[in-house]
Amino acid sequence: MTFLYFSALNGQIVQFKLSDIGEGITEVTVKDWYVKEGDTVSQFDSICEVQSDKASVTITSRYDGIVRKLYYNVDDTALVGKPLVDIETDVIKAVASEEDVVETPAISQEHTHQEIKGHKTLATPAVRRLAMENNIKLSEVVGSGRDGRILKEDILNFLAKQTGAILPPSPQMEIVPPPPKKEISKPSPKEKAPTIPVSFTKPITFSGKDVTEPLKGFHKAMVKTMTAALKIPHFGYCDEVDMTTLVRLREELKPMAEARGVRLSFMPFFLKAASLGLLQYPVLNASVDENCQNITYKAAHNIGIAMDTQQGLIVPNVKNVQVRSIFEIAAELNRLQSLGALGQMGAEELTGGTFTLSNIGSIGGTYAKPVILPPEVAIGAIGKLQVVPRFDSRGQVVKAQIINISWSADHRIIDGATMSRFSNLWKSYLENPSSMLLDLK
């Protein structure tokens, strides 16, 4: 979490400086300013949003005063230890040792809230800003989110009811019928068709220009991570898994999960099967030091899931999969996917991973060559589900639901036999889901 400290100038100017964020981060990108020079701010008003290579953070004010100077523009890089904003205040409170309010949108207990008539109104800074711009009191809006949290849709619906506006439907593409085909008379045998076509079109001109921009945020973090990953000697192993039985089981369980407000995909089964396999082969849930002299076996199974978002590739992780039920894993995946779609993933979700699965098949493709995320030592990439012919135990051709799995392991500490045995165990749990009951704790 980012903390800020200040020094007083002329007894009235509070100068915020960006202090050490931790994890070796020395700079952040200013994503948005919620104030401008000359604006009056009150305590807990949002000042700006910054983004490190780990997460986005909203900075709010602890003081009542007037913004006198913004030290950065949007998309500028703010450096640790340098001034961020100046606020002129009438009273300088002696709170130099206190921490300014910093909100990490992705962590539920750190969402902004306000006390209204004895209860808390939960909403993110972006929602509060939308309400403020439209002169809407949050106390008058009924939240449809978890624990009564007010969402962007709640503000828009409230605004529509107040104004009587009807949201326009999404524009439809106008379909233009093709021009009627002209009948071309066939040339007579005496006529000779031209051998070289004559072009009557004008020369094509193109005025586009190349665009160069710096790498920022998650893209910049991916450069650093992948550069470190290329130093690891990767060992690859691939196999296919018959999902026919699991497909039927999921179809039976989906209505039950939906009745409890959770969308059930195949991913919770993949994660739970991997966790059960890691109990038997703990070396895959380990890490090594920089010189590869010591190995640390991780007690928790914090399994990461590679997620494609508008901000780029991020890998949040489900904590303690070894003690979670499949339903609990599904609920946590739903939460992470919602945060990823909103761009509100926090450092808590993005750090501490011990093993990773990438469901690349949700986009397309069968096999892949996944890259290990240091300091982890193994990763799996799951291909798309395909219906293909296979032979059953009686030699009959049957329709089978198949996925392909591609594993990568750190060959400095994991040999091929270990990776193969782990994959076989993971595969057996998915092909016979009921067998997982024998090892569940």
CSV table of C-alpha atoms in Angstrom, one decimal:
chain,number,residue,atom,x,y,z
A,1,MET,CA,0.0,0.0,0.0
A,2,THR,CA,1.3,3.5,-0.8
A,3,PHE,CA,1.7,6.0,2.0
A,4,LEU,CA,2.4,9.7,1.8
A,5,TYR,CA,4.1,12.2,4.1
A,6,PHE,CA,4.2,16.0,4.0
A,7,SER,CA,6.3,19.0,5.0
A,8,ALA,CA,4.8,22.4,5.7
A,9,LEU,CA,5.8,25.5,3.6
A,10,ASN,CA,5.0,29.0,4.9
A,11,GLY,CA,2.8,27.4,7.5
A,12,GLN,CA,-0.1,26.8,5.1
A,13,ILE,CA,1.1,24.6,2.1
A,14,VAL,CA,0.9,20.8,2.6
A,15,GLN,CA,3.3,19.1,0.2
A,16,PHE,CA,2.6,15.4,-0.4
A,17,LYS,CA,5.6,13.3,-1.3
A,18,LEU,CA,5.3,9.7,-2.6
A,19,SER,CA,7.1,7.5,-0.1
A,20,ASP,CA,8.4,3.9,-0.5
A,21,ILE,CA,5.8,1.6,-1.9
A,22,GLY,CA,7.7,-1.6,-1.1
A,23,GLU,CA,8.6,-4.7,-3.2
A,24,GLY,CA,11.4,-2.7,-4.9
A,25,ILE,CA,9.0,-0.3,-6.7
A,26,THR,CA,10.5,3.1,-7.3
A,27,GLU,CA,7.9,4.7,-9.6
A,28,VAL,CA,4.2,4.7,-10.5
A,29,THR,CA,2.2,6.0,-13.4
A,30,VAL,CA,-0.4,8.7,-12.8
A,31,LYS,CA,-3.5,7.2,-14.4
A,32,ASP,CA,-6.1,9.9,-13.6
A,33,TRP,CA,-6.4,13.2,-11.7
A,34,TYR,CA,-9.7,13.7,-9.9
A,35,VAL,CA,-8.9,17.4,-9.0
A,36,LYS,CA,-7.2,20.3,-10.8
A,37,GLU,CA,-5.3,23.3,-9.5
A,38,GLY,CA,-7.6,25.7,-7.7
A,39,ASP,CA,-10.2,23.0,-6.7
A,40,THR,CA,-11.4,22.9,-3.1
A,41,VAL,CA,-11.0,19.4,-1.5
A,42,SER,CA,-12.3,18.0,1.7
A,43,GLN,CA,-11.2,15.0,3.8
A,44,PHE,CA,-11.5,11.7,2.0
A,45,ASP,CA,-12.0,13.3,-1.4
A,46,SER,CA,-10.2,11.3,-4.2
A,47,ILE,CA,-7.1,13.1,-5.4
A,48,CYS,CA,-5.7,10.9,-8.1
A,49,GLU,CA,-5.2,7.3,-9.2
A,50,VAL,CA,-1.8,5.8,-9.7
A,51,GLN,CA,-0.7,2.4,-11.0
A,52,SER,CA,2.4,0.4,-10.2
A,53,ASP,CA,3.4,-2.8,-11.9
A,54,LYS,CA,1.4,-4.6,-9.2
A,55,ALA,CA,-1.9,-2.8,-8.9
A,56,SER,CA,-3.9,0.5,-9.2
A,57,VAL,CA,-4.2,2.7,-6.1
A,58,THR,CA,-6.5,5.6,-5.4
A,59,ILE,CA,-5.1,8.4,-3.2
A,60,THR,CA,-7.5,10.4,-1.1
A,61,SER,CA,-7.1,13.6,0.9
A,62,ARG,CA,-6.9,13.9,4.7
A,63,TYR,CA,-7.2,17.6,4.7
A,64,ASP,CA,-9.7,20.4,3.8
A,65,GLY,CA,-8.1,23.0,1.6
A,66,ILE,CA,-7.3,24.2,-1.9
A,67,VAL,CA,-5.2,22.4,-4.5
A,68,ARG,CA,-2.4,24.7,-5.4
A,69,LYS,CA,-0.1,22.5,-7.6
A,70,LEU,CA,-0.2,19.2,-9.4
A,71,TYR,CA,3.3,18.0,-10.1
A,72,TYR,CA,2.5,15.5,-12.8
A,73,ASN,CA,0.2,15.1,-15.8
A,74,VAL,CA,-1.8,12.0,-16.7
A,75,ASP,CA,0.4,9.1,-17.8
A,76,ASP,CA,3.5,10.8,-16.3
A,77,THR,CA,5.8,8.7,-14.1
A,78,ALA,CA,5.8,9.8,-10.4
A,79,LEU,CA,8.9,8.9,-8.5
A,80,VAL,CA,9.2,7.8,-4.9
A,81,GLY,CA,10.3,10.5,-2.6
A,82,LYS,CA,9.2,13.4,-5.0
A,83,PRO,CA,6.3,15.8,-4.5
A,84,LEU,CA,2.9,14.7,-5.8
A,85,VAL,CA,0.5,17.6,-5.0
A,86,ASP,CA,0.4,20.8,-2.9
A,87,ILE,CA,-2.7,21.6,-0.8
A,88,GLU,CA,-3.2,25.0,0.9
A,89,THR,CA,-5.0,24.5,4.2
A,90,ASP,CA,-5.9,27.0,7.0
A,91,VAL,CA,-5.0,24.6,9.8
A,92,ILE,CA,-2.0,22.3,9.7
A,93,LYS,CA,-2.8,19.3,11.9
A,94,ALA,CA,0.1,17.7,13.7
A,95,VAL,CA,-0.3,14.4,12.1
A,96,ALA,CA,3.1,14.0,10.3
A,97,SER,CA,3.4,10.5,11.6
A,98,GLU,CA,0.0,9.4,10.5
A,99,GLU,CA,-0.7,7.7,7.2
A,100,ASP,CA,-2.8,9.3,4.5
A,101,VAL,CA,-5.8,7.4,3.2
A,102,VAL,CA,-4.9,5.2,0.3
A,103,GLU,CA,-7.5,3.0,-1.2
A,104,THR,CA,-6.8,-0.3,-3.0
A,105,PRO,CA,-9.9,-0.9,-5.0
A,106,ALA,CA,-9.4,-4.6,-5.4
A,107,ILE,CA,-9.4,-5.4,-1.7
A,108,SER,CA,-12.9,-5.5,-0.3
A,109,GLN,CA,-12.1,-4.3,3.3
A,110,GLU,CA,-10.3,-1.3,1.9
A,111,HIS,CA,-13.0,0.1,-0.4
A,112,THR,CA,-14.0,3.6,0.4
A,113,HIS,CA,-17.1,4.1,2.5
A,114,GLN,CA,-19.0,6.8,4.3
A,115,GLU,CA,-21.0,6.7,7.5
A,116,ILE,CA,-24.7,7.5,6.8
A,117,LYS,CA,-27.2,7.2,9.6
A,118,GLY,CA,-25.4,4.4,11.3
A,119,HIS,CA,-24.5,2.2,8.4
A,120,LYS,CA,-21.8,2.1,5.8
A,121,THR,CA,-22.4,2.9,2.1
A,122,LEU,CA,-19.9,0.9,0.1
A,123,ALA,CA,-18.7,2.1,-3.3
A,124,THR,CA,-15.5,2.5,-5.3
A,125,PRO,CA,-13.9,5.9,-5.9
A,126,ALA,CA,-15.0,5.7,-9.6
A,127,VAL,CA,-18.6,5.2,-8.6
A,128,ARG,CA,-18.4,8.0,-6.0
A,129,ARG,CA,-17.0,10.3,-8.7
A,130,LEU,CA,-19.9,9.4,-11.1
A,131,ALA,CA,-22.4,10.1,-8.4
A,132,MET,CA,-20.8,13.5,-7.5
A,133,GLU,CA,-20.7,14.6,-11.2
A,134,ASN,CA,-24.5,13.9,-11.4
A,135,ASN,CA,-25.3,15.4,-8.0
A,136,ILE,CA,-26.6,12.1,-6.7
A,137,LYS,CA,-26.5,11.3,-2.9
A,138,LEU,CA,-25.2,7.7,-2.4
A,139,SER,CA,-27.6,7.4,0.6
A,140,GLU,CA,-30.5,7.5,-1.9
A,141,VAL,CA,-29.2,4.7,-4.1
A,142,VAL,CA,-29.9,1.1,-3.4
A,143,GLY,CA,-26.8,-1.0,-4.1
A,144,SER,CA,-27.1,-4.3,-5.9
A,145,GLY,CA,-23.6,-5.5,-5.3
A,146,ARG,CA,-22.2,-7.7,-2.6
A,147,ASP,CA,-23.0,-6.5,1.0
A,148,GLY,CA,-25.1,-3.7,-0.6
A,149,ARG,CA,-22.2,-2.3,-2.5
A,150,ILE,CA,-23.3,0.4,-5.0
A,151,LEU,CA,-22.2,-0.3,-8.5
A,152,LYS,CA,-21.8,1.9,-11.6
A,153,GLU,CA,-25.0,0.3,-13.0
A,154,ASP,CA,-26.9,1.3,-9.8
A,155,ILE,CA,-25.9,5.0,-10.4
A,156,LEU,CA,-26.9,4.8,-14.1
A,157,ASN,CA,-30.3,3.2,-13.3
A,158,PHE,CA,-31.0,5.8,-10.6
A,159,LEU,CA,-30.1,8.6,-13.0
A,160,ALA,CA,-32.4,7.1,-15.7
A,161,LYS,CA,-35.3,7.0,-13.2
A,162,GLN,CA,-34.8,10.6,-12.1
A,163,THR,CA,-34.6,12.0,-15.6
A,164,GLY,CA,-37.0,9.6,-17.3
A,165,ALA,CA,-34.3,8.8,-19.8
A,166,ILE,CA,-34.2,5.6,-21.7
A,167,LEU,CA,-30.8,4.2,-22.5
A,168,PRO,CA,-30.5,3.9,-26.3
A,169,PRO,CA,-30.0,0.4,-27.7
A,170,SER,CA,-26.6,-0.5,-29.1
A,171,PRO,CA,-26.3,0.6,-32.7
A,172,GLN,CA,-26.9,-2.0,-35.3
A,173,MET,CA,-24.8,-2.2,-38.4
A,174,GLU,CA,-26.7,-1.3,-41.5
A,175,ILE,CA,-26.7,-4.1,-44.0
A,176,VAL,CA,-26.3,-2.9,-47.5
A,177,PRO,CA,-27.4,-5.4,-50.1
A,178,PRO,CA,-24.8,-6.1,-52.8
A,179,PRO,CA,-25.4,-4.5,-56.2
A,180,PRO,CA,-27.2,-6.6,-58.8
A,181,LYS,CA,-24.9,-8.7,-60.9
A,182,LYS,CA,-24.6,-7.5,-64.4
A,183,GLU,CA,-25.0,-10.0,-67.2
A,184,ILE,CA,-21.8,-10.0,-69.2
A,185,SER,CA,-22.2,-11.2,-72.8
A,186,LYS,CA,-19.8,-13.9,-73.8
A,187,PRO,CA,-17.5,-12.7,-76.6
A,188,SER,CA,-17.9,-14.3,-80.0
A,189,PRO,CA,-15.3,-16.7,-81.1
A,190,LYS,CA,-13.9,-14.1,-83.5
A,191,GLU,CA,-13.4,-11.6,-80.7
A,192,LYS,CA,-10.2,-11.9,-78.7
A,193,ALA,CA,-10.2,-11.2,-75.0
A,194,PRO,CA,-7.5,-8.9,-73.8
A,195,THR,CA,-4.6,-10.7,-72.3
A,196,ILE,CA,-3.5,-7.9,-70.0
A,197,PRO,CA,-6.1,-6.4,-67.7
A,198,VAL,CA,-6.3,-2.6,-67.7
A,199,SER,CA,-6.5,-0.9,-64.3
A,200,PHE,CA,-8.7,2.1,-64.0
A,201,THR,CA,-8.2,2.6,-60.3
A,202,LYS,CA,-6.2,5.5,-58.8
A,203,PRO,CA,-2.9,4.7,-57.1
A,204,ILE,CA,-3.4,3.8,-53.4
A,205,THR,CA,-2.1,6.4,-51.0
A,206,PHE,CA,-1.6,5.8,-47.3
A,207,SER,CA,-1.0,8.6,-44.8
A,208,GLY,CA,-0.8,6.6,-41.5
A,209,LYS,CA,2.2,7.1,-39.2
A,210,ASP,CA,4.0,4.7,-36.8
A,211,VAL,CA,3.3,5.4,-33.1
A,212,THR,CA,5.9,4.9,-30.4
A,213,GLU,CA,5.0,5.0,-26.8
A,214,PRO,CA,6.6,3.8,-23.5
A,215,LEU,CA,5.7,0.6,-21.8
A,216,LYS,CA,3.7,1.2,-18.7
A,217,GLY,CA,1.9,-0.6,-15.9
A,218,PHE,CA,1.3,-4.3,-16.4
A,219,HIS,CA,3.1,-4.4,-19.7
A,220,LYS,CA,6.2,-3.0,-18.1
A,221,ALA,CA,6.0,-5.5,-15.3
A,222,MET,CA,5.6,-8.4,-17.9
A,223,VAL,CA,8.9,-7.3,-19.5
A,224,LYS,CA,10.7,-7.6,-16.2
A,225,THR,CA,9.1,-11.0,-15.3
A,226,MET,CA,9.6,-12.6,-18.7
A,227,THR,CA,13.2,-11.5,-18.9
A,228,ALA,CA,13.8,-13.2,-15.6
A,229,ALA,CA,11.9,-16.3,-16.7
A,230,LEU,CA,14.1,-16.8,-19.8
A,231,LYS,CA,17.0,-17.6,-17.4
A,232,ILE,CA,15.2,-20.7,-16.3
A,233,PRO,CA,15.9,-24.0,-18.2
A,234,HIS,CA,12.4,-25.1,-19.2
A,235,PHE,CA,11.3,-28.7,-19.5
A,236,GLY,CA,8.1,-29.4,-21.5
A,237,TYR,CA,5.6,-32.2,-21.2
A,238,CYS,CA,2.2,-32.6,-23.0
A,239,ASP,CA,-0.7,-34.9,-22.7
A,240,GLU,CA,-4.5,-35.1,-23.4
A,241,VAL,CA,-7.3,-35.5,-20.9
A,242,ASP,CA,-10.7,-37.1,-21.6
A,243,MET,CA,-13.2,-34.7,-20.0
A,244,THR,CA,-16.4,-36.6,-21.0
A,245,THR,CA,-17.3,-37.6,-17.4
A,246,LEU,CA,-16.4,-34.2,-16.0
A,247,VAL,CA,-18.5,-32.5,-18.6
A,248,ARG,CA,-21.6,-34.4,-17.5
A,249,LEU,CA,-20.8,-33.8,-13.8
A,250,ARG,CA,-20.5,-30.1,-14.4
A,251,GLU,CA,-23.8,-29.9,-16.2
A,252,GLU,CA,-25.4,-31.5,-13.2
A,253,LEU,CA,-23.8,-29.1,-10.7
A,254,LYS,CA,-24.2,-25.9,-12.6
A,255,PRO,CA,-27.8,-25.2,-11.6
A,256,MET,CA,-26.9,-25.9,-7.9
A,257,ALA,CA,-24.0,-23.4,-8.1
A,258,GLU,CA,-26.1,-20.8,-9.9
A,259,ALA,CA,-28.8,-21.1,-7.3
A,260,ARG,CA,-26.1,-20.0,-4.8
A,261,GLY,CA,-25.0,-17.1,-7.0
A,262,VAL,CA,-21.8,-18.7,-8.4
A,263,ARG,CA,-20.9,-19.5,-12.0
A,264,LEU,CA,-19.3,-22.9,-12.2
A,265,SER,CA,-16.6,-23.4,-14.9
A,266,PHE,CA,-14.1,-26.2,-15.3
A,267,MET,CA,-11.4,-24.1,-13.7
A,268,PRO,CA,-12.3,-24.9,-10.1
A,269,PHE,CA,-11.9,-28.7,-10.9
A,270,PHE,CA,-8.5,-28.0,-12.6
A,271,LEU,CA,-7.3,-26.1,-9.6
A,272,LYS,CA,-8.5,-28.6,-7.0
A,273,ALA,CA,-7.0,-31.5,-9.0
A,274,ALA,CA,-3.7,-29.7,-9.2
A,275,SER,CA,-3.7,-29.0,-5.4
A,276,LEU,CA,-4.3,-32.7,-4.7
A,277,GLY,CA,-1.4,-33.5,-7.0
A,278,LEU,CA,0.9,-31.0,-5.3
A,279,LEU,CA,0.3,-32.8,-2.0
A,280,GLN,CA,1.9,-35.9,-3.6
A,281,TYR,CA,4.6,-34.0,-5.4
A,282,PRO,CA,5.5,-30.9,-3.3
A,283,VAL,CA,8.6,-30.1,-5.3
A,284,LEU,CA,6.3,-28.5,-8.0
A,285,ASN,CA,4.9,-26.1,-5.3
A,286,ALA,CA,8.4,-24.8,-4.4
A,287,SER,CA,10.8,-22.0,-5.2
A,288,VAL,CA,14.5,-21.7,-5.4
A,289,ASP,CA,16.8,-18.8,-4.5
A,290,GLU,CA,18.6,-16.6,-7.1
A,291,ASN,CA,21.7,-18.8,-7.1
A,292,CYS,CA,19.7,-22.0,-7.0
A,293,GLN,CA,21.4,-23.2,-3.8
A,294,ASN,CA,18.3,-23.6,-1.6
A,295,ILE,CA,14.8,-24.8,-2.3
A,296,THR,CA,11.7,-23.7,-0.3
A,297,TYR,CA,8.7,-26.0,-0.2
A,298,LYS,CA,5.6,-23.8,0.1
A,299,ALA,CA,2.9,-24.9,2.6
A,300,ALA,CA,0.1,-23.0,0.9
A,301,HIS,CA,-1.2,-23.8,-2.5
A,302,ASN,CA,-1.7,-20.3,-4.0
A,303,ILE,CA,-2.5,-21.3,-7.5
A,304,GLY,CA,-2.3,-18.5,-10.1
A,305,ILE,CA,-4.6,-18.2,-13.1
A,306,ALA,CA,-3.3,-16.3,-16.2
A,307,MET,CA,-6.0,-13.7,-17.1
A,308,ASP,CA,-6.3,-11.7,-20.2
A,309,THR,CA,-7.6,-8.2,-19.4
A,310,GLN,CA,-7.8,-4.8,-21.1
A,311,GLN,CA,-4.8,-3.7,-19.1
A,312,GLY,CA,-2.8,-6.7,-20.3
A,313,LEU,CA,-1.8,-10.2,-19.0
A,314,ILE,CA,-2.2,-10.5,-15.2
A,315,VAL,CA,-1.9,-13.5,-13.0
A,316,PRO,CA,-3.9,-13.3,-9.8
A,317,ASN,CA,-4.0,-16.4,-7.5
A,318,VAL,CA,-6.5,-18.3,-5.5
A,319,LYS,CA,-5.1,-18.5,-2.0
A,320,ASN,CA,-5.0,-21.8,0.0
A,321,VAL,CA,-6.6,-24.0,-2.6
A,322,GLN,CA,-5.7,-27.0,-0.5
A,323,VAL,CA,-8.3,-26.1,2.2
A,324,ARG,CA,-11.0,-24.8,-0.1
A,325,SER,CA,-13.9,-26.7,-1.6
A,326,ILE,CA,-14.6,-26.7,-5.3
A,327,PHE,CA,-17.5,-24.4,-4.7
A,328,GLU,CA,-15.4,-22.0,-2.7
A,329,ILE,CA,-12.7,-22.0,-5.4
A,330,ALA,CA,-15.4,-21.2,-8.0
A,331,ALA,CA,-16.7,-18.2,-5.9
A,332,GLU,CA,-13.2,-16.8,-5.5
A,333,LEU,CA,-12.6,-17.2,-9.3
A,334,ASN,CA,-15.8,-15.2,-9.9
A,335,ARG,CA,-14.5,-12.4,-7.7
A,336,LEU,CA,-11.1,-12.3,-9.4
A,337,GLN,CA,-12.7,-12.2,-12.8
A,338,SER,CA,-14.9,-9.3,-11.8
A,339,LEU,CA,-12.0,-7.3,-10.5
A,340,GLY,CA,-9.9,-8.1,-13.6
A,341,ALA,CA,-12.7,-6.8,-15.9
A,342,LEU,CA,-13.0,-3.6,-13.9
A,343,GLY,CA,-9.2,-3.1,-13.7
A,344,GLN,CA,-9.3,-3.1,-9.9
A,345,MET,CA,-7.0,-6.0,-9.2
A,346,GLY,CA,-4.9,-5.3,-6.1
A,347,ALA,CA,-1.5,-6.4,-4.9
A,348,GLU,CA,-3.0,-9.0,-2.5
A,349,GLU,CA,-4.5,-10.9,-5.4
A,350,LEU,CA,-1.4,-10.5,-7.7
A,351,THR,CA,1.4,-11.6,-5.3
A,352,GLY,CA,2.3,-14.8,-3.3
A,353,GLY,CA,1.6,-17.3,-6.1
A,354,THR,CA,3.2,-20.8,-5.8
A,355,PHE,CA,1.9,-22.6,-9.0
A,356,THR,CA,0.2,-21.4,-12.1
A,357,LEU,CA,-2.4,-22.7,-14.6
A,358,SER,CA,-3.2,-20.8,-17.8
A,359,ASN,CA,-6.5,-21.5,-19.5
A,360,ILE,CA,-5.4,-20.4,-22.9
A,361,GLY,CA,-8.0,-22.7,-24.5
A,362,SER,CA,-10.7,-20.2,-23.5
A,363,ILE,CA,-9.3,-18.0,-26.3
A,364,GLY,CA,-8.2,-20.8,-28.7
A,365,GLY,CA,-5.5,-23.3,-29.4
A,366,THR,CA,-4.7,-26.8,-28.2
A,367,TYR,CA,-1.0,-27.0,-27.2
A,368,ALA,CA,1.2,-24.2,-25.9
A,369,LYS,CA,4.6,-23.6,-24.4
A,370,PRO,CA,3.9,-21.8,-21.1
A,371,VAL,CA,6.6,-19.7,-19.5
A,372,ILE,CA,7.3,-20.2,-15.8
A,373,LEU,CA,6.7,-17.2,-13.5
A,374,PRO,CA,9.7,-16.8,-11.2
A,375,PRO,CA,10.1,-17.7,-8.4
A,376,GLU,CA,7.7,-20.5,-9.2
A,377,VAL,CA,9.0,-23.7,-10.7
A,378,ALA,CA,6.1,-25.1,-12.8
A,379,ILE,CA,3.2,-23.9,-14.9
A,380,GLY,CA,0.5,-25.6,-17.0
A,381,ALA,CA,-1.4,-24.4,-20.1
A,382,ILE,CA,-4.8,-25.9,-20.8
A,383,GLY,CA,-6.1,-26.1,-24.4
A,384,LYS,CA,-9.6,-25.7,-25.7
A,385,LEU,CA,-12.2,-28.4,-25.2
A,386,GLN,CA,-12.7,-30.5,-28.4
A,387,VAL,CA,-15.1,-33.2,-29.5
A,388,VAL,CA,-13.0,-35.9,-31.2
A,389,PRO,CA,-13.4,-39.6,-32.0
A,390,ARG,CA,-11.7,-42.1,-29.7
A,391,PHE,CA,-11.7,-45.8,-29.0
A,392,ASP,CA,-13.4,-47.0,-25.8
A,393,SER,CA,-12.4,-50.1,-23.8
A,394,ARG,CA,-14.3,-52.4,-26.2
A,395,GLY,CA,-12.6,-51.0,-29.3
A,396,GLN,CA,-15.7,-49.0,-30.4
A,397,VAL,CA,-15.3,-45.5,-31.8
A,398,VAL,CA,-17.0,-43.0,-29.5
A,399,LYS,CA,-17.4,-39.3,-29.2
A,400,ALA,CA,-15.0,-37.9,-26.6
A,401,GLN,CA,-14.6,-34.5,-25.0
A,402,ILE,CA,-10.8,-33.8,-25.0
A,403,ILE,CA,-8.5,-31.1,-23.7
A,404,ASN,CA,-4.7,-30.9,-24.1
A,405,ILE,CA,-2.4,-29.9,-21.3
A,406,SER,CA,1.1,-28.5,-21.7
A,407,TRP,CA,3.4,-28.4,-18.7
A,408,SER,CA,6.6,-26.5,-18.2
A,409,ALA,CA,8.9,-27.2,-15.3
A,410,ASP,CA,12.2,-25.8,-14.0
A,411,HIS,CA,14.6,-28.6,-15.1
A,412,ARG,CA,17.2,-27.6,-12.5
A,413,ILE,CA,15.1,-29.2,-9.7
A,414,ILE,CA,12.3,-31.1,-11.5
A,415,ASP,CA,13.0,-34.1,-13.7
A,416,GLY,CA,10.8,-35.5,-16.4
A,417,ALA,CA,9.6,-38.5,-14.5
A,418,THR,CA,8.3,-36.3,-11.6
A,419,MET,CA,6.4,-34.0,-14.1
A,420,SER,CA,5.0,-37.0,-15.9
A,421,ARG,CA,3.7,-38.7,-12.7
A,422,PHE,CA,2.2,-35.4,-11.4
A,423,SER,CA,0.4,-35.0,-14.8
A,424,ASN,CA,-0.9,-38.5,-14.8
A,425,LEU,CA,-2.3,-38.0,-11.3
A,426,TRP,CA,-3.9,-34.7,-12.3
A,427,LYS,CA,-5.3,-36.3,-15.4
A,428,SER,CA,-6.8,-39.2,-13.4
A,429,TYR,CA,-8.7,-36.9,-11.1
A,430,LEU,CA,-10.3,-35.1,-14.0
A,431,GLU,CA,-11.1,-38.2,-16.0
A,432,ASN,CA,-12.6,-39.8,-12.8
A,433,PRO,CA,-13.9,-36.9,-10.8
A,434,SER,CA,-15.3,-39.1,-8.1
A,435,SER,CA,-11.8,-40.3,-7.3
A,436,MET,CA,-11.1,-36.8,-5.9
A,437,LEU,CA,-13.4,-37.6,-3.0
A,438,LEU,CA,-10.9,-40.2,-1.7
A,439,ASP,CA,-8.2,-37.5,-1.2
A,440,LEU,CA,-10.3,-34.5,-0.2
A,441,LYS,CA,-9.6,-33.2,3.3
